[in-house]
Tab-separated table of C-alpha atoms in Angstrom:
chain	number	residue	atom	x	y	z
A	1	UNK	CA	-21.205	2.338	-7.622
A	2	UNK	CA	-19.997	4.170	-4.364
A	3	UNK	CA	-16.556	3.275	-3.058
A	4	UNK	CA	-14.825	2.087	-6.680
A	5	UNK	CA	-13.394	3.659	-9.339
A	6	UNK	CA	-15.361	4.743	-12.576
A	7	UNK	CA	-14.353	6.266	-15.783
A	8	UNK	CA	-16.149	9.701	-16.798
A	9	UNK	CA	-17.633	10.746	-19.708
A	10	UNK	CA	-14.273	13.159	-20.212
A	11	UNK	CA	-12.025	9.798	-20.144
A	12	UNK	CA	-10.783	10.756	-16.586
A	13	UNK	CA	-11.164	9.028	-13.356
A	14	UNK	CA	-13.660	9.433	-10.739
A	15	UNK	CA	-14.529	7.483	-7.097
A	16	UNK	CA	-17.562	8.480	-4.750
A	17	UNK	CA	-16.908	7.757	-1.137
A	18	UNK	CA	-19.394	8.138	1.528
A	19	UNK	CA	-18.449	8.771	4.882
A	20	UNK	CA	-18.048	5.901	6.441
A	21	UNK	CA	-15.984	4.384	3.234
A	22	UNK	CA	-13.541	7.803	3.411
A	23	UNK	CA	-13.268	7.404	7.125
A	24	UNK	CA	-12.094	3.467	6.786
A	25	UNK	CA	-9.978	4.266	3.868
A	26	UNK	CA	-8.052	7.495	5.921
A	27	UNK	CA	-7.695	5.261	8.652
A	28	UNK	CA	-5.841	2.283	7.281
A	29	UNK	CA	-3.584	4.872	5.613
A	30	UNK	CA	-2.647	6.369	8.529
A	31	UNK	CA	-2.070	3.174	10.007
A	32	UNK	CA	0.246	2.348	6.955
A	33	UNK	CA	2.070	5.348	7.776
A	34	UNK	CA	2.502	4.301	11.209
A	35	UNK	CA	3.687	0.836	9.932
A	36	UNK	CA	6.515	2.238	7.078
A	37	UNK	CA	7.477	4.553	9.952
A	38	UNK	CA	9.204	8.696	9.409
A	39	UNK	CA	12.239	7.740	7.686
A	40	UNK	CA	15.151	9.662	7.495
A	41	UNK	CA	14.343	13.737	7.200
A	42	UNK	CA	11.811	13.330	10.048
A	43	UNK	CA	14.373	15.450	12.471
A	44	UNK	CA	14.185	18.797	11.141
A	45	UNK	CA	17.826	18.989	12.949
A	46	UNK	CA	19.371	16.721	10.158
A	47	UNK	CA	21.654	17.683	7.607
A	48	UNK	CA	19.992	17.399	4.477
A	49	UNK	CA	23.149	16.422	2.721
A	50	UNK	CA	23.475	13.374	5.127
A	51	UNK	CA	19.958	12.248	4.670
A	52	UNK	CA	20.614	12.537	0.869
A	53	UNK	CA	23.642	10.019	1.081
A	54	UNK	CA	21.710	7.958	4.261
A	55	UNK	CA	22.194	3.894	3.825
A	56	UNK	CA	19.514	1.859	4.466
A	57	UNK	CA	19.321	-1.491	6.439
A	58	UNK	CA	20.857	-4.977	4.822
A	59	UNK	CA	18.564	-7.006	6.700
A	60	UNK	CA	14.720	-7.746	5.643
A	61	UNK	CA	12.273	-6.754	8.141
A	62	UNK	CA	11.130	-9.133	10.559
A	63	UNK	CA	7.320	-8.004	10.294
A	64	UNK	CA	5.745	-10.108	7.926
A	65	UNK	CA	3.801	-7.086	6.654
A	66	UNK	CA	6.906	-5.083	6.106
A	67	UNK	CA	8.624	-8.118	4.864
A	68	UNK	CA	6.026	-8.078	1.979
A	69	UNK	CA	6.026	-4.269	1.318
A	70	UNK	CA	9.963	-4.541	1.610
A	71	UNK	CA	10.774	-7.896	-0.174
A	72	UNK	CA	14.511	-9.332	-0.954
A	73	UNK	CA	15.366	-8.668	-4.245
A	74	UNK	CA	17.310	-11.869	-4.768
A	75	UNK	CA	16.058	-15.254	-3.827
A	76	UNK	CA	13.012	-16.891	-3.570
A	77	UNK	CA	10.152	-15.523	-1.189
A	78	UNK	CA	9.887	-18.382	1.710
A	79	UNK	CA	13.048	-20.300	0.812
A	80	UNK	CA	16.118	-20.068	2.464
A	81	UNK	CA	18.890	-18.569	0.693
A	82	UNK	CA	22.773	-19.115	0.246
A	83	UNK	CA	25.284	-16.405	1.728
A	84	UNK	CA	25.877	-15.183	-1.925
A	85	UNK	CA	22.244	-14.785	-2.176
A	86	UNK	CA	21.496	-13.128	1.242
A	87	UNK	CA	24.603	-10.868	0.623
A	88	UNK	CA	23.312	-9.279	-2.911
A	89	UNK	CA	19.780	-8.999	-1.403
A	90	UNK	CA	21.262	-6.762	1.744
A	91	UNK	CA	23.405	-5.044	-0.990
A	92	UNK	CA	20.789	-4.195	-3.138
A	93	UNK	CA	18.040	-3.379	-0.010
A	94	UNK	CA	21.093	-1.093	1.264
A	95	UNK	CA	20.740	1.540	-1.238
A	96	UNK	CA	17.000	0.915	-2.658
A	97	UNK	CA	14.957	0.424	1.096
A	98	UNK	CA	15.013	4.306	2.099
A	99	UNK	CA	13.645	5.234	-1.402
A	100	UNK	CA	10.695	2.467	-1.706
A	101	UNK	CA	10.209	3.518	1.699
A	102	UNK	CA	10.145	7.334	1.015
A	103	UNK	CA	7.470	6.583	-2.332
A	104	UNK	CA	4.839	4.285	0.185
A	105	UNK	CA	4.853	7.394	2.528
A	106	UNK	CA	4.551	9.687	-0.528
A	107	UNK	CA	1.843	7.559	-1.582
A	108	UNK	CA	0.177	6.881	1.631
A	109	UNK	CA	-0.110	10.800	2.380
A	110	UNK	CA	-1.333	11.735	-0.910
A	111	UNK	CA	-4.319	9.583	-0.732
A	112	UNK	CA	-4.465	10.910	3.242
A	113	UNK	CA	-4.834	14.321	2.137
A	114	UNK	CA	-7.180	13.935	-0.947
A	115	UNK	CA	-9.586	12.324	1.656
A	116	UNK	CA	-8.917	15.200	4.088
A	117	UNK	CA	-9.952	17.399	1.058
A	118	UNK	CA	-13.545	16.035	1.337
A	119	UNK	CA	-13.848	17.383	4.811
A	120	UNK	CA	-14.774	14.415	6.876
A	121	UNK	CA	-17.391	13.929	4.639
A	122	UNK	CA	-17.984	11.548	1.537
A	123	UNK	CA	-17.769	12.979	-1.800
A	124	UNK	CA	-16.300	12.598	-5.574
A	125	UNK	CA	-12.854	12.397	-5.852
A	126	UNK	CA	-11.585	13.095	-9.372
A	127	UNK	CA	-7.640	11.552	-9.478
A	128	UNK	CA	-6.084	12.466	-12.885
A	129	UNK	CA	-2.012	11.350	-14.504
A	130	UNK	CA	0.319	10.562	-11.895
A	131	UNK	CA	-2.453	10.717	-9.206
A	132	UNK	CA	-3.895	7.409	-10.452
A	133	UNK	CA	-0.549	5.950	-10.431
A	134	UNK	CA	-0.233	7.266	-6.732
A	135	UNK	CA	-3.835	5.588	-5.507
A	136	UNK	CA	-2.731	2.681	-7.410
A	137	UNK	CA	0.482	2.285	-5.372
A	138	UNK	CA	-1.219	3.271	-1.782
A	139	UNK	CA	-4.053	1.012	-2.348
A	140	UNK	CA	-1.736	-2.151	-3.320
A	141	UNK	CA	0.472	-1.150	-0.298
A	142	UNK	CA	-2.663	-1.828	1.894
A	143	UNK	CA	-3.800	-4.893	0.018
A	144	UNK	CA	-0.473	-6.402	0.210
A	145	UNK	CA	0.057	-5.456	4.077
A	146	UNK	CA	-3.953	-7.177	5.107
A	147	UNK	CA	-2.578	-9.826	2.955
A	148	UNK	CA	0.147	-10.559	5.009
A	149	UNK	CA	-1.843	-9.730	8.515
A	150	UNK	CA	-4.583	-12.405	7.058
A	151	UNK	CA	-1.986	-15.039	5.839
A	152	UNK	CA	-3.616	-15.073	2.587
A	153	UNK	CA	-2.350	-17.317	-0.332
A	154	UNK	CA	-3.455	-17.608	-3.727
A	155	UNK	CA	-5.003	-20.598	-2.573
A	156	UNK	CA	-7.020	-19.041	0.344
A	157	UNK	CA	-8.416	-16.169	-1.648
A	158	UNK	CA	-11.830	-17.863	-2.564
A	159	UNK	CA	-12.119	-19.277	1.068
A	160	UNK	CA	-12.219	-15.476	2.394
A	161	UNK	CA	-15.801	-14.657	0.621
A	162	UNK	CA	-17.105	-17.798	2.719
A	163	UNK	CA	-15.856	-16.237	6.242
A	164	UNK	CA	-18.595	-16.595	8.657
A	165	UNK	CA	-20.335	-13.234	10.129
A	166	UNK	CA	-18.886	-14.333	13.465
A	167	UNK	CA	-15.344	-14.945	12.174
A	168	UNK	CA	-12.947	-12.413	14.241
A	169	UNK	CA	-10.853	-11.550	10.670
A	170	UNK	CA	-14.093	-10.732	8.832
A	171	UNK	CA	-13.809	-6.941	8.811
A	172	UNK	CA	-10.198	-7.252	8.116
A	173	UNK	CA	-11.194	-9.606	5.338
A	174	UNK	CA	-13.980	-6.940	3.996
A	175	UNK	CA	-11.148	-4.516	3.757
A	176	UNK	CA	-8.911	-6.891	1.930
A	177	UNK	CA	-11.758	-7.709	-1.124
A	178	UNK	CA	-12.884	-3.840	-1.014
A	179	UNK	CA	-9.516	-2.995	-1.726
A	180	UNK	CA	-8.772	-5.068	-4.233
A	181	UNK	CA	-12.085	-4.566	-5.748
A	182	UNK	CA	-11.034	-0.519	-5.840
A	183	UNK	CA	-7.517	-1.517	-7.274
A	184	UNK	CA	-9.264	-3.424	-10.057
A	185	UNK	CA	-11.834	-0.564	-10.706
A	186	UNK	CA	-9.195	1.887	-11.037
A	187	UNK	CA	-6.987	-0.150	-13.298
A	188	UNK	CA	-10.365	-0.981	-15.310
A	189	UNK	CA	-11.421	2.865	-15.558
A	190	UNK	CA	-7.574	3.875	-16.504
A	191	UNK	CA	-7.592	1.314	-19.410
A	192	UNK	CA	-11.062	2.597	-20.640
């Protein structure tokens, strides 16, 4: 089936994307790169040693989508944390968020480059080994971001299938559901 991963006869994975699917996925990944931002090292004149020891922020992002991509390591989501929990979460974030952002950027960029390899047309991609993990990460990040924008909860998810065609959220919901199916198909293809 086009737009979903399948297991190949030789035990690998493949996904056939038509031109529209490839364009949509590429556009979503480019938007993800813009959301995450360039990060340290984006300036060619920056000292590489200083970039290596750069510290990240200590506060959670204000944007709900970024907060979903970079959640606090301590405390419960949506609940007010005490000062000690906030301090621990801030300290953890300071030393980990830049690396996490870099990995998410690398995953999204990997998918963009794979799609660019199709030359603006549809085609078949055959991610193997570590490449599949990059695809999973990039698809998961997109799905989390869109879910945050749609304010999806586990209770709401079934209702997404019943949205009327005129609902302005419908295109985003369709992308959210497709990404979930794509992610699931990749996991199934990897499991064999």
